[in-house]
Amino acid sequence: MNDFGVRDVDVVVIGAGQAGLSGAYHLRRAGLEPDRDFVVLDHAPRPGGAWQFRWPSLTYAKVHGMHALPGMELTGAAADRPSSEVIGGYFGAYEDAFDLRVHRPVDVGAVREGEGGRLLVETSSEGGYATRALINATGTWDRPFWPRYPGQETFRGRQVHTANYPGPGAFAGQRVVVVGGGASGTQHLMEIAEVAADTTWVTRRPPVFREGPFDEEAGREAVAMVEERVRLGLPPRSVVSVTGLPLNDAVRAARAKGVLDRVAMFDRITERGVAWNDGRTVEADVILWATGFRPVVDHLAPLRLREPGGGIRLEGTRAARDERVHLVGYGPSASTIGANRAGRAAVREIKRLLDRNPVGV
């Protein structure tokens, strides 16, 4: 906390990625005014959510299922431009078009019980906000998942995570082990294989390739497959993990070349590479962990929302343990289409909560 004091608002939105902007848009539509009734806090330096941190070689054409924000289409984007530029510019224009007045960069340190039935949102640079409801849209980008394997600390080469992926040029002439069977892992692998001395693709499960476009119907089916874990209070799986990998021309060509010949997960890491218990070894200069991310929810810990299974149980978007807290961009709403729907659903319930408990009554 600092010396800025505490300000009362009806709703605080934490995060200005797809889910947070969707929530802010629907708060606007519901008649709430930014900087009077609600505030949007974002710790990133500029518009774009996690997209602004994506590697330059991830062009807009390679994006895995990007759906427009509510109320404003993304049009005229060049397929060969970096997605960070395209989507960052689109999000910035969206914030301006709907006058969402995002506060940035603002870090939220904790959300705890406040006075008078309000939640207290503690920030790094704006003091505190006493709020009647919270939309948490903090995503996963700031919490990369690094698996642990025996011998990992002895490896003499580099270990890199998707969160810090520099692009394929950094791997030129090197032997690279790529770990992870998701969209990022395959994209990294196909790029790196063009310049690396050798690549090895390692995944825990055999990859599943999906024919056809990732349209709205496919997105809804994927969201439905993730919802059950969240209902049970288990840590959510990513939506991408259940959609399968898109089988496009680039993937077909890479499979034909043997680039996407997957091997089972290794058992340990050595000084010079990776090894399996059956005696197989692969020497490597770099291990690239394309192993995904986990939800950024530690700032909610004072509210004790977690279930024994380790996740936060949701009823729709509402935390089962606290009706004032809504999580969007979490679990089933972690895709772009899911985030849009979740923002609308969260605001609908929040509006009911505010109407049911008006200020001063």
CSV table of C-alpha atoms in Angstrom, one decimal:
chain,number,residue,atom,x,y,z
A,1,MET,CA,0.0,0.0,0.0
A,2,ASN,CA,1.1,3.6,-0.4
A,3,ASP,CA,-0.2,7.1,0.5
A,4,PHE,CA,-2.8,7.4,-2.2
A,5,GLY,CA,-5.6,6.3,0.2
A,6,VAL,CA,-8.6,4.1,-0.5
A,7,ARG,CA,-11.2,4.9,-3.2
A,8,ASP,CA,-14.7,3.4,-3.4
A,9,VAL,CA,-15.9,1.9,-6.7
A,10,ASP,CA,-18.5,-0.6,-7.6
A,11,VAL,CA,-16.3,-2.9,-9.7
A,12,VAL,CA,-12.6,-3.4,-10.2
A,13,VAL,CA,-11.4,-5.2,-13.3
A,14,ILE,CA,-7.8,-6.6,-12.9
A,15,GLY,CA,-6.2,-7.2,-16.3
A,16,ALA,CA,-6.8,-5.7,-19.7
A,17,GLY,CA,-6.4,-8.6,-22.0
A,18,GLN,CA,-9.2,-10.1,-24.0
A,19,ALA,CA,-11.2,-11.1,-20.9
A,20,GLY,CA,-10.7,-7.9,-19.0
A,21,LEU,CA,-11.6,-5.7,-22.0
A,22,SER,CA,-14.7,-7.8,-22.6
A,23,GLY,CA,-15.8,-7.3,-19.0
A,24,ALA,CA,-15.1,-3.5,-19.2
A,25,TYR,CA,-17.1,-3.2,-22.4
A,26,HIS,CA,-20.1,-4.9,-20.9
A,27,LEU,CA,-19.8,-2.8,-17.7
A,28,ARG,CA,-20.1,0.2,-20.0
A,29,ARG,CA,-23.1,-1.3,-21.8
A,30,ALA,CA,-24.7,-1.9,-18.4
A,31,GLY,CA,-24.5,1.8,-17.6
A,32,LEU,CA,-21.4,2.0,-15.4
A,33,GLU,CA,-18.9,4.7,-16.0
A,34,PRO,CA,-15.1,4.2,-16.0
A,35,ASP,CA,-13.2,6.0,-13.3
A,36,ARG,CA,-16.5,6.6,-11.5
A,37,ASP,CA,-18.3,3.3,-11.1
A,38,PHE,CA,-15.5,0.9,-12.2
A,39,VAL,CA,-11.8,0.9,-12.9
A,40,VAL,CA,-9.6,-1.3,-15.1
A,41,LEU,CA,-6.1,-2.0,-13.7
A,42,ASP,CA,-3.4,-3.5,-16.0
A,43,HIS,CA,0.2,-4.2,-15.0
A,44,ALA,CA,1.4,-4.3,-18.6
A,45,PRO,CA,3.2,-1.3,-20.0
A,46,ARG,CA,0.9,-0.9,-23.0
A,47,PRO,CA,-2.3,-2.3,-24.6
A,48,GLY,CA,-2.3,-5.8,-25.9
A,49,GLY,CA,-2.6,-8.1,-22.9
A,50,ALA,CA,-0.2,-11.1,-23.2
A,51,TRP,CA,-0.1,-10.7,-26.9
A,52,GLN,CA,2.3,-7.8,-26.7
A,53,PHE,CA,5.0,-10.1,-25.3
A,54,ARG,CA,4.7,-12.8,-28.0
A,55,TRP,CA,7.8,-13.5,-30.2
A,56,PRO,CA,8.1,-11.6,-33.5
A,57,SER,CA,7.9,-14.7,-35.7
A,58,LEU,CA,4.4,-15.4,-34.4
A,59,THR,CA,2.6,-13.6,-37.2
A,60,TYR,CA,-1.1,-12.9,-37.3
A,61,ALA,CA,-1.5,-15.7,-39.8
A,62,LYS,CA,-0.2,-18.2,-37.3
A,63,VAL,CA,-2.4,-17.2,-34.4
A,64,HIS,CA,-4.4,-20.1,-33.0
A,65,GLY,CA,-8.0,-19.0,-33.0
A,66,MET,CA,-8.3,-15.2,-32.4
A,67,HIS,CA,-11.8,-13.9,-32.0
A,68,ALA,CA,-12.7,-10.2,-32.1
A,69,LEU,CA,-13.6,-8.3,-29.0
A,70,PRO,CA,-17.4,-7.6,-28.5
A,71,GLY,CA,-18.6,-4.6,-30.4
A,72,MET,CA,-15.6,-4.0,-32.7
A,73,GLU,CA,-14.2,-6.3,-35.4
A,74,LEU,CA,-10.5,-6.7,-36.1
A,75,THR,CA,-10.3,-5.9,-39.8
A,76,GLY,CA,-7.6,-5.3,-42.4
A,77,ALA,CA,-4.8,-7.0,-40.5
A,78,ALA,CA,-1.8,-8.1,-42.7
A,79,ALA,CA,-1.2,-11.8,-42.2
A,80,ASP,CA,2.6,-11.4,-42.2
A,81,ARG,CA,2.7,-8.8,-39.4
A,82,PRO,CA,3.7,-9.9,-35.9
A,83,SER,CA,0.6,-10.8,-33.9
A,84,SER,CA,2.0,-8.6,-31.0
A,85,GLU,CA,1.7,-5.5,-33.3
A,86,VAL,CA,-1.6,-6.4,-34.8
A,87,ILE,CA,-3.4,-7.3,-31.6
A,88,GLY,CA,-1.7,-4.7,-29.5
A,89,GLY,CA,-2.9,-2.0,-31.9
A,90,TYR,CA,-6.4,-3.5,-32.0
A,91,PHE,CA,-6.6,-3.6,-28.2
A,92,GLY,CA,-5.4,0.0,-28.0
A,93,ALA,CA,-7.9,1.2,-30.6
A,94,TYR,CA,-10.6,-0.7,-28.7
A,95,GLU,CA,-9.8,0.9,-25.4
A,96,ASP,CA,-10.0,4.3,-27.1
A,97,ALA,CA,-13.2,3.6,-29.0
A,98,PHE,CA,-15.1,2.7,-25.9
A,99,ASP,CA,-13.3,5.1,-23.6
A,100,LEU,CA,-12.3,2.3,-21.1
A,101,ARG,CA,-9.6,4.4,-19.4
A,102,VAL,CA,-7.3,1.6,-18.5
A,103,HIS,CA,-4.8,2.4,-15.7
A,104,ARG,CA,-1.3,1.2,-16.4
A,105,PRO,CA,1.1,0.1,-15.4
A,106,VAL,CA,-0.5,-0.9,-12.1
A,107,ASP,CA,0.4,-4.0,-10.1
A,108,VAL,CA,-2.2,-5.6,-7.8
A,109,GLY,CA,-0.4,-7.0,-4.8
A,110,ALA,CA,-3.4,-8.5,-2.9
A,111,VAL,CA,-7.2,-8.6,-2.7
A,112,ARG,CA,-8.5,-9.1,0.8
A,113,GLU,CA,-11.6,-8.5,2.9
A,114,GLY,CA,-12.3,-4.8,3.4
A,115,GLU,CA,-14.8,-2.9,5.5
A,116,GLY,CA,-18.6,-2.8,5.0
A,117,GLY,CA,-18.8,-5.9,2.9
A,118,ARG,CA,-16.4,-4.5,0.3
A,119,LEU,CA,-13.2,-6.1,-1.1
A,120,LEU,CA,-9.9,-4.2,-0.7
A,121,VAL,CA,-7.7,-4.2,-3.8
A,122,GLU,CA,-4.2,-3.2,-2.9
A,123,THR,CA,-2.1,-1.7,-5.7
A,124,SER,CA,1.5,-0.7,-6.3
A,125,SER,CA,0.9,2.9,-7.4
A,126,GLU,CA,-2.7,3.9,-6.8
A,127,GLY,CA,-3.3,3.0,-3.2
A,128,GLY,CA,-6.4,0.8,-2.6
A,129,TYR,CA,-9.8,0.4,-4.1
A,130,ALA,CA,-12.7,-0.7,-1.9
A,131,THR,CA,-15.0,-2.5,-4.4
A,132,ARG,CA,-18.3,-4.1,-4.2
A,133,ALA,CA,-17.4,-6.7,-6.9
A,134,LEU,CA,-14.3,-7.9,-8.7
A,135,ILE,CA,-13.6,-9.2,-12.2
A,136,ASN,CA,-10.3,-11.0,-12.2
A,137,ALA,CA,-8.8,-11.3,-15.7
A,138,THR,CA,-5.2,-11.8,-15.0
A,139,GLY,CA,-4.7,-14.7,-17.4
A,140,THR,CA,-1.6,-17.0,-17.3
A,141,TRP,CA,1.3,-15.3,-19.1
A,142,ASP,CA,3.1,-14.2,-15.9
A,143,ARG,CA,3.2,-17.7,-14.5
A,144,PRO,CA,5.1,-20.0,-17.0
A,145,PHE,CA,5.1,-23.6,-16.0
A,146,TRP,CA,8.6,-25.2,-15.7
A,147,PRO,CA,8.4,-29.0,-15.2
A,148,ARG,CA,11.1,-30.5,-12.9
A,149,TYR,CA,13.1,-33.5,-13.9
A,150,PRO,CA,16.1,-35.2,-12.2
A,151,GLY,CA,19.4,-33.7,-13.1
A,152,GLN,CA,17.9,-30.5,-14.4
A,153,GLU,CA,20.3,-28.3,-12.5
A,154,THR,CA,23.3,-30.1,-14.0
A,155,PHE,CA,22.5,-29.3,-17.6
A,156,ARG,CA,25.3,-27.2,-19.1
A,157,GLY,CA,23.3,-25.7,-22.0
A,158,ARG,CA,20.5,-23.2,-22.1
A,159,GLN,CA,17.0,-23.7,-20.8
A,160,VAL,CA,14.3,-21.4,-22.3
A,161,HIS,CA,10.6,-21.2,-21.8
A,162,THR,CA,8.0,-20.1,-24.3
A,163,ALA,CA,7.5,-16.9,-22.2
A,164,ASN,CA,11.0,-15.9,-23.2
A,165,TYR,CA,11.2,-17.4,-26.7
A,166,PRO,CA,13.5,-15.1,-28.7
A,167,GLY,CA,12.6,-16.4,-32.2
A,168,PRO,CA,14.3,-19.1,-34.3
A,169,GLY,CA,17.5,-17.2,-35.0
A,170,ALA,CA,18.8,-17.7,-31.5
A,171,PHE,CA,19.0,-21.5,-32.1
A,172,ALA,CA,20.9,-21.4,-35.4
A,173,GLY,CA,23.4,-24.3,-35.6
A,174,GLN,CA,22.4,-25.7,-32.2
A,175,ARG,CA,20.9,-29.0,-31.1
A,176,VAL,CA,17.5,-28.3,-29.6
A,177,VAL,CA,15.1,-30.4,-27.6
A,178,VAL,CA,11.6,-29.0,-27.7
A,179,VAL,CA,9.3,-30.1,-24.9
A,180,GLY,CA,5.6,-29.8,-25.2
A,181,GLY,CA,2.8,-30.9,-27.5
A,182,GLY,CA,0.7,-27.7,-27.8
A,183,ALA,CA,0.4,-25.1,-30.5
A,184,SER,CA,3.4,-23.1,-29.2
A,185,GLY,CA,5.7,-26.2,-29.1
A,186,THR,CA,4.9,-27.1,-32.7
A,187,GLN,CA,5.3,-23.6,-34.0
A,188,HIS,CA,8.7,-23.2,-32.2
A,189,LEU,CA,9.8,-26.6,-33.5
A,190,MET,CA,8.9,-25.9,-37.1
A,191,GLU,CA,10.7,-22.6,-37.1
A,192,ILE,CA,13.8,-23.8,-35.3
A,193,ALA,CA,14.2,-26.9,-37.5
A,194,GLU,CA,14.9,-24.6,-40.4
A,195,VAL,CA,18.1,-23.2,-38.7
A,196,ALA,CA,19.1,-25.7,-36.0
A,197,ALA,CA,21.7,-28.4,-36.4
A,198,ASP,CA,19.2,-30.9,-35.0
A,199,THR,CA,15.8,-31.0,-33.2
A,200,THR,CA,14.1,-33.5,-31.0
A,201,TRP,CA,10.4,-33.2,-30.1
A,202,VAL,CA,9.4,-34.6,-26.8
A,203,THR,CA,5.8,-34.8,-25.4
A,204,ARG,CA,4.1,-36.5,-22.5
A,205,ARG,CA,1.2,-37.7,-24.7
A,206,PRO,CA,1.1,-38.4,-28.5
A,207,PRO,CA,-0.1,-35.3,-30.3
A,208,VAL,CA,-3.5,-35.2,-31.8
A,209,PHE,CA,-3.9,-33.3,-35.1
A,210,ARG,CA,-7.2,-31.7,-36.0
A,211,GLU,CA,-8.6,-31.2,-39.5
A,212,GLY,CA,-10.7,-28.1,-40.3
A,213,PRO,CA,-10.9,-24.6,-39.0
A,214,PHE,CA,-11.0,-23.5,-35.4
A,215,ASP,CA,-14.3,-21.7,-35.7
A,216,GLU,CA,-16.8,-20.6,-33.1
A,217,GLU,CA,-18.5,-24.0,-32.9
A,218,ALA,CA,-15.1,-25.7,-32.3
A,219,GLY,CA,-14.3,-23.1,-29.7
A,220,ARG,CA,-17.5,-23.7,-27.8
A,221,GLU,CA,-16.9,-27.5,-27.8
A,222,ALA,CA,-13.4,-27.0,-26.4
A,223,VAL,CA,-14.7,-24.6,-23.7
A,224,ALA,CA,-17.3,-27.2,-22.7
A,225,MET,CA,-14.7,-29.9,-22.3
A,226,VAL,CA,-12.7,-27.7,-19.8
A,227,GLU,CA,-15.7,-26.6,-17.7
A,228,GLU,CA,-16.1,-29.8,-15.7
A,229,ARG,CA,-12.7,-29.5,-14.0
A,230,VAL,CA,-13.5,-26.0,-12.9
A,231,ARG,CA,-16.9,-27.1,-11.5
A,232,LEU,CA,-15.1,-29.7,-9.4
A,233,GLY,CA,-12.6,-27.2,-8.1
A,234,LEU,CA,-9.6,-28.7,-9.9
A,235,PRO,CA,-6.8,-26.8,-11.5
A,236,PRO,CA,-8.0,-26.0,-15.1
A,237,ARG,CA,-6.5,-27.4,-18.2
A,238,SER,CA,-6.0,-25.0,-21.0
A,239,VAL,CA,-8.6,-24.8,-23.7
A,240,VAL,CA,-5.9,-25.4,-26.3
A,241,SER,CA,-4.9,-28.7,-24.7
A,242,VAL,CA,-8.3,-30.2,-25.7
A,243,THR,CA,-8.6,-28.8,-29.2
A,244,GLY,CA,-5.8,-30.7,-30.9
A,245,LEU,CA,-3.3,-29.2,-33.2
A,246,PRO,CA,-4.5,-27.6,-36.5
A,247,LEU,CA,-3.4,-29.7,-39.5
A,248,ASN,CA,-2.6,-27.0,-42.0
A,249,ASP,CA,-0.2,-27.0,-45.0
A,250,ALA,CA,2.8,-26.0,-42.9
A,251,VAL,CA,2.2,-28.8,-40.4
A,252,ARG,CA,1.7,-31.4,-43.2
A,253,ALA,CA,5.0,-30.3,-44.8
A,254,ALA,CA,6.8,-30.5,-41.4
A,255,ARG,CA,5.4,-34.0,-40.8
A,256,ALA,CA,6.6,-35.1,-44.2
A,257,LYS,CA,10.1,-33.9,-43.5
A,258,GLY,CA,10.1,-35.8,-40.1
A,259,VAL,CA,10.3,-32.6,-38.1
A,260,LEU,CA,7.2,-33.5,-36.1
A,261,ASP,CA,8.3,-37.1,-35.3
A,262,ARG,CA,7.5,-37.1,-31.6
A,263,VAL,CA,9.3,-39.2,-29.0
A,264,ALA,CA,8.1,-40.0,-25.5
A,265,MET,CA,9.0,-37.9,-22.5
A,266,PHE,CA,12.6,-38.4,-21.2
A,267,ASP,CA,13.2,-39.6,-17.7
A,268,ARG,CA,16.1,-37.3,-16.7
A,269,ILE,CA,18.3,-34.5,-17.8
A,270,THR,CA,22.1,-34.9,-17.9
A,271,GLU,CA,24.9,-32.4,-18.2
A,272,ARG,CA,24.9,-32.8,-22.0
A,273,GLY,CA,21.3,-33.5,-22.9
A,274,VAL,CA,18.4,-35.8,-21.9
A,275,ALA,CA,18.2,-39.5,-21.2
A,276,TRP,CA,15.6,-42.3,-21.0
A,277,ASN,CA,15.6,-45.2,-18.6
A,278,ASP,CA,16.0,-47.7,-21.5
A,279,GLY,CA,19.4,-46.3,-22.2
A,280,ARG,CA,18.6,-43.8,-25.0
A,281,THR,CA,20.2,-40.4,-24.9
A,282,VAL,CA,20.1,-37.2,-26.9
A,283,GLU,CA,22.7,-34.5,-26.7
A,284,ALA,CA,21.5,-30.9,-26.7
A,285,ASP,CA,22.7,-27.4,-26.5
A,286,VAL,CA,19.2,-26.0,-25.6
A,287,ILE,CA,16.1,-27.4,-23.9
A,288,LEU,CA,13.1,-25.3,-24.9
A,289,TRP,CA,10.2,-25.8,-22.5
A,290,ALA,CA,6.9,-25.1,-24.4
A,291,THR,CA,5.0,-26.4,-21.4
A,292,GLY,CA,2.4,-23.8,-20.9
A,293,PHE,CA,1.3,-21.5,-18.1
A,294,ARG,CA,-0.7,-21.6,-14.9
A,295,PRO,CA,-3.4,-19.1,-13.8
A,296,VAL,CA,-2.2,-15.9,-12.1
A,297,VAL,CA,-4.3,-15.9,-8.9
A,298,ASP,CA,-1.9,-15.6,-6.0
A,299,HIS,CA,-3.1,-12.1,-5.3
A,300,LEU,CA,-6.5,-13.6,-4.4
A,301,ALA,CA,-5.0,-15.9,-1.7
A,302,PRO,CA,-6.2,-13.8,1.2
A,303,LEU,CA,-9.8,-14.6,0.2
A,304,ARG,CA,-9.2,-18.3,0.5
A,305,LEU,CA,-11.1,-19.2,-2.7
A,306,ARG,CA,-9.2,-22.4,-3.5
A,307,GLU,CA,-10.8,-25.9,-3.1
A,308,PRO,CA,-9.0,-28.9,-1.7
A,309,GLY,CA,-8.3,-30.0,-5.2
A,310,GLY,CA,-6.1,-27.0,-5.8
A,311,GLY,CA,-8.3,-24.9,-8.1
A,312,ILE,CA,-11.0,-22.2,-7.6
A,313,ARG,CA,-14.4,-23.7,-8.1
A,314,LEU,CA,-16.6,-21.6,-10.3
A,315,GLU,CA,-20.4,-21.4,-10.7
A,316,GLY,CA,-20.5,-19.8,-14.2
A,317,THR,CA,-17.8,-17.1,-13.7
A,318,ARG,CA,-18.5,-16.6,-10.0
A,319,ALA,CA,-16.2,-18.0,-7.4
A,320,ALA,CA,-18.2,-20.5,-5.4
A,321,ARG,CA,-16.7,-19.2,-2.1
A,322,ASP,CA,-17.4,-15.5,-2.8
A,323,GLU,CA,-20.2,-14.2,-5.0
A,324,ARG,CA,-18.4,-10.8,-5.3
A,325,VAL,CA,-15.5,-12.4,-7.2
A,326,HIS,CA,-15.7,-13.4,-10.9
A,327,LEU,CA,-12.9,-15.0,-12.8
A,328,VAL,CA,-12.8,-14.5,-16.5
A,329,GLY,CA,-10.0,-15.8,-18.8
A,330,TYR,CA,-9.7,-18.7,-16.3
A,331,GLY,CA,-10.3,-22.4,-17.2
A,332,PRO,CA,-13.2,-22.6,-19.7
A,333,SER,CA,-12.9,-18.9,-20.6
A,334,ALA,CA,-9.2,-18.9,-21.3
A,335,SER,CA,-9.8,-18.9,-25.1
A,336,THR,CA,-10.6,-15.7,-26.9
A,337,ILE,CA,-14.2,-16.7,-27.6
A,338,GLY,CA,-14.6,-18.0,-24.1
A,339,ALA,CA,-13.3,-14.7,-22.7
A,340,ASN,CA,-15.8,-12.7,-24.6
A,341,ARG,CA,-18.7,-14.8,-23.3
A,342,ALA,CA,-17.4,-14.8,-19.8
A,343,GLY,CA,-17.1,-11.0,-19.7
A,344,ARG,CA,-20.7,-10.7,-20.6
A,345,ALA,CA,-21.9,-13.4,-18.1
A,346,ALA,CA,-19.8,-11.9,-15.3
A,347,VAL,CA,-21.3,-8.4,-15.8
A,348,ARG,CA,-24.8,-9.8,-15.9
A,349,GLU,CA,-24.4,-11.3,-12.5
A,350,ILE,CA,-22.5,-8.4,-11.0
A,351,LYS,CA,-25.2,-6.0,-12.1
A,352,ARG,CA,-27.7,-8.2,-10.2
A,353,LEU,CA,-25.5,-8.2,-7.2
A,354,LEU,CA,-25.2,-4.4,-7.3
A,355,ASP,CA,-28.9,-3.9,-7.8
A,356,ARG,CA,-29.7,-6.3,-5.0
A,357,ASN,CA,-27.4,-4.5,-2.5
A,358,PRO,CA,-27.6,-0.8,-3.4
A,359,VAL,CA,-25.2,1.6,-1.7
A,360,GLY,CA,-26.6,3.1,1.5
A,361,VAL,CA,-29.4,0.5,1.9
